[in-house]
Amino acid sequence: MFNQLGVIGCGLMGGSFALALKRAGLVKRVVGYSKSPSTTELAKRLGVIDTAAESALLAISGSDIVLVAVPVAATEVTFKSIMHLVEPHVLVMDVGSTKRDVVDTARRVLKDRIGSFVPAHPIAGSENSGVQHADASLYNNRQVILTPLPQTRPELVQKASDVWNAIGAQVLRMSPENHDAAFAAVSHLPHLLAFAYFSAIVNQPAGPEFLSLAGPGFRDFTRIAASDPSVWRDILLANREEVLKQSQRFRYALEIMERAMLNGDAQLLEERIRNASEPRSHWQIGGASRGTGSGA
Amino acid sequence: MFNQLGVIGCGLMGGSFALALKRAGLVKRVVGYSKSPSTTELAKRLGVIDTAAESALLAISGSDIVLVAVPVAATEVTFKSIMHLVEPHVLVMDVGSTKRDVVDTARRVLKDRIGSFVPAHPIAGSENSGVQHADASLYNNRQVILTPLPQTRPELVQKASDVWNAIGAQVLRMSPENHDAAFAAVSHLPHLLAFAYFSAIVNQPAGPEFLSLAGPGFRDFTRIAASDPSVWRDILLANREEVLKQSQRFRYALEIMERAMLNGDAQLLEERIRNASEPRSHWQIGGASRGTGSGA
């Protein structure tokens, strides 16, 4: 049980965390701060936070748990503004989709206060951003990756695990490097491809007509292309090395299939499709890679 | 009202058409044929068809409406086997995802009986194939593209429109060429990309670990990668010219974004993401390209 949660960045992620902790009875009071005063005000009006703070520092004053839920590129300025109140007993987490850059920033800015920081990446979200979409169940049945450092205080890592578990999430620990390699593959690259694909469609003369003909497969394939531009700009830049590595692998797989099409090589083409189709039809979220399930 | 529907290929598409016509009271009797006798048998057991025929020709004997719902590559052999019973009053439709190749085949095989053939492409389906997934509502609120030829009998085009409308679908007419260009863009290329992407993931050493970490965005982006390999082999080969054209456009859009990442050009990268994200968040199935809606 915590006395006060300080949320910096009252968007979908921060707001949903606040609502989840409230619903689970894990926190007495939530203080929130967003860069835009109208966002903080809306968060208060929606009951997501109890008190609107006028600065990030004021939001963490008196907090024993802090969630930094700002765009990755705003991490540094946020850490700088709160560092003087990061006491050893305070659990500070982020929700960033990349971890190496966040950890580097935290090391550089927080210095000897780094022990309070437990880097976290909840595998949840939505193409709908904003506190108006905050949902107490957002993290339920989702995975949360923690990437603690050698200096991270073990009791805070435990507290972090406990609080995510208490709101229904499953906690995994990884190194920041392994985290970034994995999410370049399963999250960042798909976003890049969906953006590029949708943009290629709309930028051709017949684009509007094509869009009016698209069906459910297109809808699902492009859902993530509606994601927030500034958030994804930051993620793709922060993790560009790993994303570009994955993109290389993708291009190679695509070239093999294109060549099979050009050559009319039905056997090779079918084999490459089957190489994707068979494992995909057995895959399910959070399951083992060879698990069963509809995959739908 | 039809006397008898002959379904050749009792899979998801053919089976769902039969169930929809039955539910709407549009047909007295359904006779079905599939290459595999066990499929025909299952279709009969599930009540999708009333009578199992032992050949395609027997399935259309006495039918005044015929649906050829076989893989694109099996179109020619199917037309050859039924052509002698394609009388002028019989409405013959297919459900193929490509139209130029089907039309060419029909012209070549059906010759002076071509007037009975109304090429059709219902924009519906599922990554779950097979008659066991047949669903009387599959075509409800979906679009169906008809690509009639100059020789197609107008009264049969009207009948085709009426029957699709009666089971809840919205009918559009296009030329086979425009159809294939549009679906290369909004359906065939996304499938190719999803196959290539999923295959690139599973073919790397850490693939299984990556898959266990993937979330909802990955799930939706890769759903179509579970599609039937032989069906998609045929589609990608039949429409390869248009698909490869679209793939070029996609690659170009991807390269711009990759270059922006490499150069750390945050402004260009965000602009390219916004170029996709903004229109995608306003897009919805069957809507105008500038329509409103959640896009979810």
Coordinates of C-alpha atoms in Angstrom, one line a residue:
Chain A
M1 CA 0.0 0.0 0.0
F2 CA 1.3 3.4 -1.0
N3 CA 0.5 6.8 0.4
Q4 CA 0.8 8.8 -2.7
L5 CA 1.2 8.1 -6.4
G6 CA 2.8 10.9 -8.4
V7 CA 2.0 10.6 -12.1
I8 CA 4.1 12.7 -14.5
G9 CA 2.4 12.7 -17.8
C10 CA -1.4 12.1 -17.4
G11 CA -2.0 10.3 -20.7
L12 CA -3.3 6.9 -21.5
M13 CA -0.5 5.0 -19.7
G14 CA -0.2 7.2 -16.7
G15 CA -3.9 7.7 -16.3
S16 CA -4.6 4.0 -16.6
F17 CA -2.0 3.2 -14.0
A18 CA -3.6 5.7 -11.6
L19 CA -7.0 4.2 -12.1
A20 CA -5.8 0.7 -11.7
L21 CA -4.0 1.5 -8.4
K22 CA -7.1 3.3 -7.1
R23 CA -9.4 0.4 -8.1
A24 CA -7.1 -2.1 -6.4
G25 CA -7.0 0.1 -3.2
L26 CA -3.2 0.3 -3.5
V27 CA -2.9 4.1 -3.1
K28 CA -4.4 6.8 -0.9
R29 CA -3.9 9.8 -3.1
V30 CA -2.9 10.5 -6.7
V31 CA -1.1 13.7 -7.6
G32 CA -0.7 14.4 -11.3
Y33 CA 1.2 16.7 -13.6
S34 CA 1.2 17.1 -17.3
K35 CA 3.0 19.6 -19.5
S36 CA -0.3 20.9 -20.8
P37 CA -2.4 22.3 -17.9
S38 CA -5.6 21.4 -19.7
T39 CA -4.6 17.7 -19.7
T40 CA -3.9 17.9 -15.9
E41 CA -7.2 19.6 -15.5
L42 CA -9.1 17.0 -17.6
A43 CA -7.4 14.2 -15.6
K44 CA -8.7 15.7 -12.4
R45 CA -12.1 16.2 -13.8
L46 CA -12.3 12.6 -14.9
G47 CA -11.2 11.4 -11.4
V48 CA -8.0 9.9 -12.7
I49 CA -5.9 12.1 -10.3
D50 CA -7.0 13.7 -7.1
T51 CA -4.7 16.7 -7.1
A52 CA -3.3 18.6 -10.1
A53 CA 0.3 19.7 -9.4
E54 CA 1.9 22.7 -11.1
S55 CA 5.2 21.1 -11.7
A56 CA 6.7 17.6 -12.0
L57 CA 8.6 18.3 -8.8
L58 CA 5.4 19.2 -6.9
A59 CA 3.8 16.0 -8.2
I60 CA 6.4 13.8 -6.6
S61 CA 6.7 15.8 -3.4
G62 CA 5.3 13.5 -0.7
S63 CA 4.9 10.6 -3.2
D64 CA 6.3 7.1 -2.3
I65 CA 5.6 5.8 -5.8
V66 CA 6.2 7.8 -9.0
L67 CA 5.3 6.9 -12.6
V68 CA 7.0 8.9 -15.3
A69 CA 4.8 8.4 -18.3
V70 CA 6.1 11.0 -20.7
P71 CA 7.2 10.6 -24.3
V72 CA 10.7 9.0 -24.4
A73 CA 12.3 12.2 -25.6
A74 CA 11.0 14.1 -22.5
T75 CA 12.6 11.6 -20.0
E76 CA 15.7 13.7 -19.5
V77 CA 14.0 17.0 -18.7
T78 CA 11.6 15.1 -16.4
F79 CA 14.4 13.4 -14.5
K80 CA 16.2 16.6 -14.1
S81 CA 13.2 18.4 -12.7
I82 CA 12.4 15.7 -10.1
M83 CA 15.8 14.4 -9.1
H84 CA 16.1 16.4 -5.9
L85 CA 13.1 14.7 -4.4
V86 CA 14.0 11.2 -5.4
E87 CA 14.7 9.8 -1.9
P88 CA 16.0 6.3 -1.4
H89 CA 12.6 4.9 -0.4
V90 CA 10.7 6.3 -3.4
L91 CA 9.9 3.9 -6.2
V92 CA 10.3 5.6 -9.6
M93 CA 9.2 3.9 -12.7
D94 CA 8.8 4.8 -16.4
V95 CA 6.6 3.2 -19.0
G96 CA 8.9 3.8 -22.0
S97 CA 8.8 1.4 -25.0
T98 CA 12.6 1.6 -25.3
K99 CA 14.9 1.0 -22.4
R100 CA 18.6 1.5 -23.3
D101 CA 18.1 5.2 -23.9
V102 CA 16.0 5.7 -20.7
V103 CA 18.5 3.8 -18.6
D104 CA 21.4 5.9 -20.0
T105 CA 19.5 9.1 -19.3
A106 CA 18.6 8.0 -15.8
R107 CA 22.3 7.1 -15.1
R108 CA 23.5 10.4 -16.3
V109 CA 20.8 12.6 -14.6
L110 CA 19.9 10.7 -11.4
K111 CA 23.5 9.8 -10.6
D112 CA 23.7 8.4 -7.0
R113 CA 19.9 8.4 -6.8
I114 CA 19.7 5.8 -9.7
G115 CA 18.9 3.1 -7.1
S116 CA 15.3 4.3 -6.9
F117 CA 14.6 3.9 -10.6
V118 CA 13.1 0.7 -11.8
P119 CA 12.8 0.9 -15.6
A120 CA 9.5 -0.6 -16.7
H121 CA 7.7 -1.3 -20.0
P122 CA 4.1 -2.4 -19.8
I123 CA 3.1 -4.2 -23.1
A124 CA -0.1 -2.4 -23.3
G125 CA -1.6 0.6 -24.9
S126 CA -3.8 1.5 -27.7
E127 CA -3.8 3.6 -30.9
N128 CA -6.1 5.9 -28.9
S129 CA -3.9 8.2 -26.8
G130 CA -5.0 10.7 -24.1
V131 CA -6.3 10.6 -20.6
Q132 CA -9.9 10.4 -21.9
H133 CA -9.1 6.8 -22.9
A134 CA -7.5 5.9 -19.5
D135 CA -8.8 2.5 -18.4
A136 CA -8.3 0.8 -15.0
S137 CA -8.1 -2.6 -16.9
L138 CA -5.4 -1.5 -19.4
Y139 CA -2.7 -3.5 -17.7
N140 CA -4.8 -6.5 -16.8
N141 CA -3.5 -9.8 -18.3
R142 CA -0.6 -7.8 -19.9
Q143 CA 3.1 -8.3 -19.6
V144 CA 5.3 -5.8 -17.9
I145 CA 9.1 -5.9 -18.5
L146 CA 11.3 -4.6 -15.8
T147 CA 15.0 -3.9 -16.7
P148 CA 16.6 -3.1 -13.3
L149 CA 20.3 -2.1 -13.2
P150 CA 23.0 -3.5 -10.9
Q151 CA 22.5 -0.4 -8.7
T152 CA 18.7 -0.7 -8.5
R153 CA 17.6 -1.3 -4.9
P154 CA 16.3 -4.9 -4.7
E155 CA 13.4 -4.0 -2.4
L156 CA 12.1 -1.5 -4.9
V157 CA 12.3 -4.0 -7.7
Q158 CA 10.2 -6.3 -5.5
K159 CA 7.8 -3.5 -4.8
A160 CA 7.5 -2.7 -8.5
S161 CA 6.8 -6.4 -9.2
D162 CA 4.2 -6.5 -6.5
V163 CA 2.3 -3.4 -7.7
W164 CA 2.2 -4.6 -11.3
N165 CA 1.1 -8.0 -10.2
A166 CA -1.6 -6.5 -8.0
I167 CA -3.2 -4.8 -11.0
G168 CA -3.2 -8.0 -13.0
A169 CA 0.0 -7.8 -15.0
Q170 CA 2.6 -10.5 -15.4
V171 CA 6.2 -9.3 -14.7
L172 CA 9.3 -10.3 -16.6
R173 CA 12.8 -9.2 -16.0
M174 CA 15.3 -8.6 -18.8
S175 CA 18.4 -6.5 -19.6
P176 CA 17.8 -3.2 -21.3
E177 CA 19.7 -4.5 -24.3
N178 CA 17.6 -7.7 -24.7
H179 CA 14.5 -5.7 -24.2
D180 CA 15.3 -3.3 -27.0
A181 CA 16.3 -6.0 -29.4
A182 CA 13.1 -7.9 -28.7
F183 CA 10.8 -5.0 -29.0
A184 CA 12.5 -3.7 -32.2
A185 CA 11.4 -7.0 -33.6
V186 CA 7.8 -7.4 -32.3
S187 CA 6.7 -3.9 -31.9
H188 CA 8.8 -1.1 -33.4
L189 CA 9.4 -2.7 -36.8
P190 CA 5.6 -3.5 -37.3
H191 CA 4.8 0.1 -36.5
L192 CA 7.4 1.3 -39.0
L193 CA 6.1 -1.0 -41.7
A194 CA 2.5 0.0 -41.0
F195 CA 3.3 3.7 -41.2
A196 CA 5.3 3.2 -44.5
Y197 CA 2.6 1.0 -46.0
F198 CA -0.3 3.3 -45.1
S199 CA 1.6 6.3 -46.3
A200 CA 2.4 4.5 -49.6
I201 CA -1.3 3.9 -50.1
V202 CA -2.5 7.4 -49.4
N203 CA 0.2 9.0 -51.5
Q204 CA -0.9 7.5 -54.8
P205 CA -3.5 9.1 -57.0
A206 CA -6.0 6.3 -56.6
G207 CA -5.4 6.1 -52.8
P208 CA -8.8 7.4 -51.8
E209 CA -10.6 4.9 -54.0
F210 CA -8.4 2.1 -52.8
L211 CA -9.2 3.0 -49.1
S212 CA -12.9 2.8 -49.8
L213 CA -12.5 -0.8 -50.9
A214 CA -10.3 -2.1 -48.0
G215 CA -11.7 -4.8 -45.7
P216 CA -11.1 -6.3 -42.3
G217 CA -7.6 -7.6 -43.1
F218 CA -6.4 -4.1 -44.0
R219 CA -8.2 -2.7 -41.0
D220 CA -6.2 -5.0 -38.6
F221 CA -2.9 -4.8 -40.5
T222 CA -3.0 -1.0 -40.3
R223 CA -4.5 -0.4 -36.9
I224 CA -1.1 0.5 -35.4
A225 CA -0.5 3.0 -38.2
A226 CA -2.9 5.4 -36.3
S227 CA -0.5 5.6 -33.4
D228 CA 0.8 8.9 -32.0
P229 CA 3.4 10.5 -34.4
S230 CA 5.5 12.2 -31.7
V231 CA 5.6 9.1 -29.5
W232 CA 6.6 6.9 -32.4
R233 CA 9.1 9.3 -33.8
D234 CA 10.9 9.1 -30.4
I235 CA 10.7 5.3 -30.2
L236 CA 12.0 4.8 -33.7
L237 CA 14.9 7.2 -33.2
A238 CA 15.8 5.9 -29.7
N239 CA 15.9 2.3 -30.9
R240 CA 17.0 2.9 -34.5
E241 CA 19.9 0.6 -34.4
E242 CA 17.9 -2.5 -33.5
V243 CA 14.9 -1.5 -35.6
L244 CA 17.1 -1.1 -38.7
K245 CA 18.7 -4.5 -38.0
Q246 CA 15.2 -6.0 -37.9
S247 CA 14.2 -4.1 -41.0
Q248 CA 17.1 -5.7 -42.9
R249 CA 15.9 -9.2 -42.0
F250 CA 12.4 -8.2 -43.1
R251 CA 13.6 -6.9 -46.4
Y252 CA 15.5 -10.0 -47.0
A253 CA 12.4 -12.2 -46.4
L254 CA 10.4 -9.9 -48.6
E255 CA 13.0 -10.1 -51.4
I256 CA 12.9 -13.9 -51.4
M257 CA 9.1 -13.8 -51.8
E258 CA 9.2 -11.1 -54.5
R259 CA 11.8 -13.1 -56.4
A260 CA 9.7 -16.2 -56.2
M261 CA 6.7 -14.2 -57.6
L262 CA 8.8 -12.8 -60.4
N263 CA 10.1 -16.2 -61.3
G264 CA 6.7 -17.8 -61.0
D265 CA 8.2 -20.2 -58.5
A266 CA 5.0 -21.4 -56.9
Q267 CA 6.7 -24.0 -54.8
L268 CA 9.2 -21.6 -53.1
L269 CA 6.4 -19.0 -52.7
E270 CA 4.1 -21.4 -51.0
E271 CA 6.9 -22.6 -48.8
R272 CA 7.7 -19.1 -47.6
I273 CA 4.0 -18.4 -46.9
R274 CA 3.7 -21.6 -45.0
N275 CA 6.8 -20.6 -43.0
A276 CA 4.8 -17.7 -41.6
S277 CA 1.3 -19.1 -41.8
E278 CA 1.9 -22.3 -39.8
P279 CA 3.6 -20.7 -36.7
R280 CA 1.2 -17.7 -36.8
S281 CA -1.8 -19.9 -36.6
H282 CA -0.5 -21.5 -33.4
W283 CA 0.7 -18.3 -31.8
Q284 CA -1.2 -16.4 -29.1
I285 CA -0.5 -13.4 -26.9
G286 CA 1.6 -14.3 -23.8
G287 CA 1.7 -17.9 -24.8
A288 CA 4.7 -20.0 -25.5
S289 CA 5.8 -19.7 -29.2
R290 CA 4.5 -23.2 -29.9
G291 CA 1.3 -22.7 -27.8
T292 CA -2.2 -23.4 -29.1
G293 CA -5.1 -21.1 -29.7
S294 CA -6.9 -19.4 -32.4
G295 CA -4.4 -16.6 -32.8
A296 CA -7.4 -14.4 -33.6
Chain B
M1 CA -35.8 -17.1 -55.8
F2 CA -33.6 -19.9 -57.1
N3 CA -34.5 -23.5 -57.5
Q4 CA -31.0 -24.9 -56.9
L5 CA -27.7 -23.6 -55.9
G6 CA -24.7 -25.6 -57.0
V7 CA -21.6 -24.9 -54.9
I8 CA -18.3 -26.0 -56.2
G9 CA -15.7 -25.8 -53.4
C10 CA -17.5 -26.2 -50.1
G11 CA -15.1 -24.1 -48.0
L12 CA -15.5 -21.0 -45.9
M13 CA -16.7 -18.8 -48.9
G14 CA -18.9 -21.4 -50.7
G15 CA -20.3 -22.7 -47.4
S16 CA -21.1 -19.3 -46.1
F17 CA -22.9 -18.3 -49.4
A18 CA -25.0 -21.5 -49.2
L19 CA -26.0 -20.8 -45.6
A20 CA -26.8 -17.1 -46.3
L21 CA -29.0 -18.0 -49.3
K22 CA -30.8 -20.7 -47.2
R23 CA -31.3 -18.3 -44.3
A24 CA -32.7 -15.6 -46.6
G25 CA -35.1 -18.2 -48.2
L26 CA -33.5 -17.6 -51.6
V27 CA -32.9 -21.1 -52.6
K28 CA -34.9 -24.4 -52.4
R29 CA -31.9 -26.8 -52.6
V30 CA -28.2 -26.7 -52.3
V31 CA -26.0 -29.3 -54.1
G32 CA -22.3 -29.2 -53.3
Y33 CA -19.1 -30.6 -54.6
S34 CA -15.6 -30.4 -53.2
K35 CA -12.4 -32.1 -54.6
S36 CA -12.0 -33.9 -51.3
P37 CA -15.0 -36.2 -50.6
S38 CA -14.5 -35.7 -46.8
T39 CA -15.1 -32.0 -47.2
T40 CA -18.3 -32.5 -49.2
E41 CA -19.4 -35.0 -46.6
L42 CA -18.7 -32.6 -43.7
A43 CA -20.6 -29.8 -45.5
K44 CA -23.6 -32.1 -45.8
R45 CA -23.3 -33.2 -42.1
L46 CA -23.2 -29.5 -41.0
G47 CA -26.3 -28.7 -43.1
V48 CA -24.4 -26.4 -45.4
I49 CA -25.4 -28.4 -48.5
D50 CA -28.4 -30.7 -48.9
T51 CA -26.9 -33.0 -51.4
A52 CA -23.3 -34.1 -52.0
A53 CA -22.5 -34.4 -55.7
E54 CA -19.8 -36.7 -57.0
S55 CA -18.5 -34.2 -59.6
A56 CA -18.5 -30.5 -60.3
L57 CA -20.7 -31.3 -63.4
L58 CA -23.2 -33.1 -61.2
A59 CA -23.3 -30.2 -58.8
I60 CA -24.4 -27.8 -61.4
S61 CA -26.8 -30.2 -63.2
G62 CA -30.2 -28.7 -62.5
S63 CA -28.8 -25.6 -60.8
D64 CA -30.0 -22.1 -61.9
I65 CA -27.3 -20.5 -59.7
V66 CA -23.7 -21.7 -59.4
L67 CA -20.9 -20.5 -57.1
V68 CA -17.4 -21.6 -58.1
A69 CA -15.5 -21.1 -54.8
V70 CA -12.3 -22.9 -55.5
P71 CA -8.7 -21.7 -55.2
V72 CA -7.9 -19.3 -58.1
A73 CA -5.5 -21.9 -59.7
A74 CA -8.3 -24.4 -59.9
T75 CA -10.6 -22.1 -61.8
E76 CA -9.6 -23.5 -65.3
V77 CA -10.2 -27.1 -64.5
T78 CA -13.5 -26.3 -62.8
F79 CA -14.8 -24.3 -65.8
K80 CA -13.7 -27.1 -68.1
S81 CA -15.6 -29.7 -66.1
I82 CA -18.8 -27.7 -65.9
M83 CA -19.0 -25.8 -69.2
H84 CA -21.3 -28.3 -71.0
L85 CA -24.1 -27.5 -68.5
V86 CA -23.7 -23.7 -68.4
E87 CA -27.0 -22.8 -70.1
P88 CA -27.8 -19.2 -70.9
H89 CA -30.2 -18.8 -68.0
V90 CA -27.7 -20.2 -65.4
L91 CA -26.0 -17.5 -63.3
V92 CA -22.4 -18.6 -62.6
M93 CA -20.2 -16.6 -60.2
D94 CA -16.8 -17.1 -58.7
V95 CA -15.4 -15.6 -55.5
G96 CA -11.8 -15.1 -56.5
S97 CA -9.6 -12.4 -55.0
T98 CA -8.1 -11.7 -58.4
K99 CA -10.2 -11.0 -61.5
R100 CA -8.1 -10.5 -64.6
D101 CA -6.8 -14.1 -64.6
V102 CA -10.2 -15.5 -63.8
V103 CA -11.8 -13.5 -66.6
D104 CA -9.1 -14.6 -69.1
T105 CA -9.6 -18.2 -68.1
A106 CA -13.4 -17.9 -68.4
R107 CA -13.0 -16.3 -71.9
R108 CA -10.8 -19.1 -73.0
V109 CA -12.7 -22.0 -71.6
L110 CA -16.4 -21.0 -71.6
K111 CA -16.1 -19.4 -75.1
D112 CA -19.7 -18.6 -76.3
R113 CA -21.1 -19.5 -72.9
I114 CA -19.2 -16.6 -71.3
G115 CA -22.4 -14.6 -71.1
S116 CA -23.5 -16.6 -68.0
F117 CA -20.4 -15.8 -66.0
V118 CA -20.5 -12.8 -63.6
P119 CA -17.1 -12.5 -62.0
A120 CA -17.5 -11.7 -58.3
H121 CA -15.2 -10.9 -55.4
P122 CA -16.8 -10.6 -52.0
I123 CA -14.5 -8.6 -49.6
A124 CA -15.0 -11.0 -46.8
G125 CA -13.2 -13.9 -45.4
S126 CA -11.2 -14.9 -42.4
E127 CA -7.8 -16.4 -41.7
N128 CA -9.9 -19.5 -40.6
S129 CA -10.6 -21.5 -43.7
G130 CA -12.8 -24.6 -44.1
V131 CA -16.5 -25.3 -44.2
Q132 CA -16.5 -25.7 -40.4
H133 CA -16.1 -21.9 -40.2
A134 CA -18.9 -21.3 -42.7
D135 CA -21.2 -18.5 -41.4
A136 CA -24.5 -17.3 -42.8
S137 CA -23.5 -13.7 -41.8
L138 CA -20.1 -13.7 -43.5
Y139 CA -21.2 -11.4 -46.3
N140 CA -23.4 -9.2 -44.2
N141 CA -22.3 -5.6 -44.4
R142 CA -19.5 -6.5 -46.7
Q143 CA -18.7 -5.2 -50.2
V144 CA -18.9 -7.4 -53.2
I145 CA -17.2 -6.4 -56.4
L146 CA -18.7 -7.5 -59.7
T147 CA -16.5 -7.3 -62.8
P148 CA -18.9 -8.1 -65.7
L149 CA -17.6 -8.3 -69.3
P150 CA -19.1 -6.8 -72.4
Q151 CA -20.6 -10.2 -73.2
T152 CA -22.1 -10.8 -69.8
R153 CA -25.9 -11.0 -69.9
P154 CA -27.3 -7.9 -68.2
E155 CA -30.2 -9.8 -66.6
L156 CA -27.7 -12.1 -64.9
V157 CA -25.6 -9.1 -63.6
Q158 CA -28.9 -7.8 -62.2
K159 CA -29.7 -11.2 -60.6
A160 CA -26.2 -11.3 -59.2
S161 CA -26.6 -7.9 -57.6
D162 CA -29.9 -8.8 -56.2
V163 CA -28.7 -12.0 -54.6
W164 CA -25.7 -10.3 -52.9
N165 CA -27.9 -7.4 -51.8
A166 CA -30.4 -9.9 -50.4
I167 CA -27.8 -11.4 -48.1
G168 CA -26.7 -8.0 -46.8
A169 CA -23.8 -7.2 -49.1
Q170 CA -23.2 -3.9 -50.9
V171 CA -22.5 -4.4 -54.6
L172 CA -19.9 -2.4 -56.6
R173 CA -19.0 -2.8 -60.3
M174 CA -15.5 -2.3 -61.6
S175 CA -13.3 -3.4 -64.5
P176 CA -11.2 -6.5 -63.8
E177 CA -8.1 -4.3 -64.3
N178 CA -9.1 -1.7 -61.8
H179 CA -10.2 -4.4 -59.4
D180 CA -6.8 -6.1 -59.5
A181 CA -4.9 -2.8 -59.1
A182 CA -7.0 -1.8 -56.1
F183 CA -6.8 -5.2 -54.3
A184 CA -3.0 -5.5 -54.9
A185 CA -2.8 -2.3 -52.9
V186 CA -5.3 -2.9 -50.0
S187 CA -5.2 -6.7 -49.7
H188 CA -2.5 -8.6 -51.6
L189 CA 0.4 -6.4 -50.6
P190 CA -0.5 -6.4 -46.8
H191 CA -0.6 -10.2 -47.0
L192 CA 2.8 -10.4 -48.7
L193 CA 4.2 -8.0 -46.0
A194 CA 2.7 -9.9 -43.1
F195 CA 4.0 -13.2 -44.4
A196 CA 7.5 -11.7 -45.0
Y197 CA 7.5 -10.0 -41.6
F198 CA 6.3 -13.1 -39.6
S199 CA 8.7 -15.3 -41.4
A200 CA 11.6 -12.9 -40.7
I201 CA 10.8 -13.1 -37.0
V202 CA 10.5 -16.9 -36.7
N203 CA 13.7 -17.4 -38.8
Q204 CA 16.0 -15.7 -36.3
P205 CA 17.6 -17.5 -33.3
A206 CA 15.7 -15.4 -30.7
G207 CA 12.4 -15.7 -32.6
P208 CA 10.6 -17.9 -30.1
E209 CA 11.6 -15.6 -27.2
F210 CA 10.5 -12.5 -29.2
L211 CA 7.1 -14.2 -30.0
S212 CA 6.4 -14.8 -26.3
L213 CA 6.8 -11.0 -25.7
A214 CA 4.6 -9.7 -28.5
G215 CA 1.4 -7.8 -27.7
P216 CA -1.9 -6.7 -29.2
G217 CA -0.3 -4.5 -31.9
F218 CA 1.7 -7.5 -33.2
R219 CA -1.4 -9.7 -33.0
D220 CA -3.5 -7.5 -35.2
F221 CA -0.6 -6.7 -37.6
T222 CA 0.1 -10.4 -38.2
R223 CA -3.4 -11.8 -38.2
I224 CA -3.5 -12.1 -42.0
A225 CA -0.1 -14.0 -41.9
A226 CA -2.1 -17.0 -40.7
S227 CA -3.9 -17.1 -44.1
D228 CA -4.1 -20.3 -46.2
P229 CA -0.7 -20.8 -48.0
S230 CA -2.0 -22.4 -51.3
V231 CA -4.8 -19.8 -51.7
W232 CA -2.3 -16.9 -51.2
R233 CA 0.3 -18.5 -53.4
D234 CA -2.2 -18.4 -56.2
I235 CA -3.4 -14.9 -55.5
L236 CA 0.2 -13.5 -55.3
L237 CA 1.2 -15.2 -58.5
A238 CA -2.0 -14.3 -60.4
N239 CA -1.7 -10.7 -59.5
R240 CA 2.0 -10.4 -59.3
E241 CA 2.4 -7.5 -61.7
E242 CA 0.2 -5.2 -59.6
V243 CA 1.4 -6.5 -56.3
L244 CA 5.1 -5.9 -57.2
K245 CA 4.2 -2.3 -58.4
Q246 CA 2.6 -1.7 -55.0
S247 CA 5.5 -3.3 -53.2
Q248 CA 7.8 -0.8 -55.0
R249 CA 5.8 2.1 -53.6
F250 CA 5.9 0.6 -50.2
R251 CA 9.7 0.1 -50.3
Y252 CA 10.1 3.7 -51.4
A253 CA 8.1 4.9 -48.4
L254 CA 10.0 2.6 -46.1
E255 CA 13.3 3.8 -47.4
I256 CA 12.5 7.5 -46.7
M257 CA 11.6 6.6 -43.1
E258 CA 14.7 4.5 -42.7
R259 CA 16.9 7.2 -44.0
A260 CA 15.3 9.7 -41.7
M261 CA 16.0 7.4 -38.8
L262 CA 19.7 6.9 -39.9
N263 CA 20.1 10.6 -40.2
G264 CA 18.4 11.4 -37.0
D265 CA 16.0 13.6 -38.9
A266 CA 13.2 13.8 -36.3
Q267 CA 11.2 16.3 -38.2
L268 CA 11.1 14.3 -41.4
L269 CA 10.4 11.1 -39.5
E270 CA 7.5 12.6 -37.6
E271 CA 6.1 14.1 -40.8
R272 CA 6.1 10.7 -42.5
I273 CA 4.5 9.0 -39.5
R274 CA 1.8 11.8 -39.4
N275 CA 1.2 11.2 -43.1
A276 CA 0.0 7.7 -42.2
S277 CA -1.4 8.3 -38.7
E278 CA -3.7 11.2 -39.5
P279 CA -5.6 9.6 -42.4
R280 CA -5.6 6.2 -40.7
S281 CA -7.3 7.5 -37.6
H282 CA -10.1 8.8 -39.7
W283 CA -10.5 5.7 -41.9
Q284 CA -13.1 3.1 -41.4
I285 CA -14.3 0.1 -43.4
G286 CA -16.6 0.8 -46.3
G287 CA -16.5 4.5 -45.4
A288 CA -15.4 7.4 -47.6
S289 CA -11.6 7.8 -47.3
R290 CA -12.2 11.1 -45.4
G291 CA -15.0 9.6 -43.3
T292 CA -15.2 9.7 -39.5
G293 CA -15.0 6.9 -37.0
S294 CA -12.7 5.2 -34.6
G295 CA -10.9 3.2 -37.2
A296 CA -10.6 0.5 -34.5

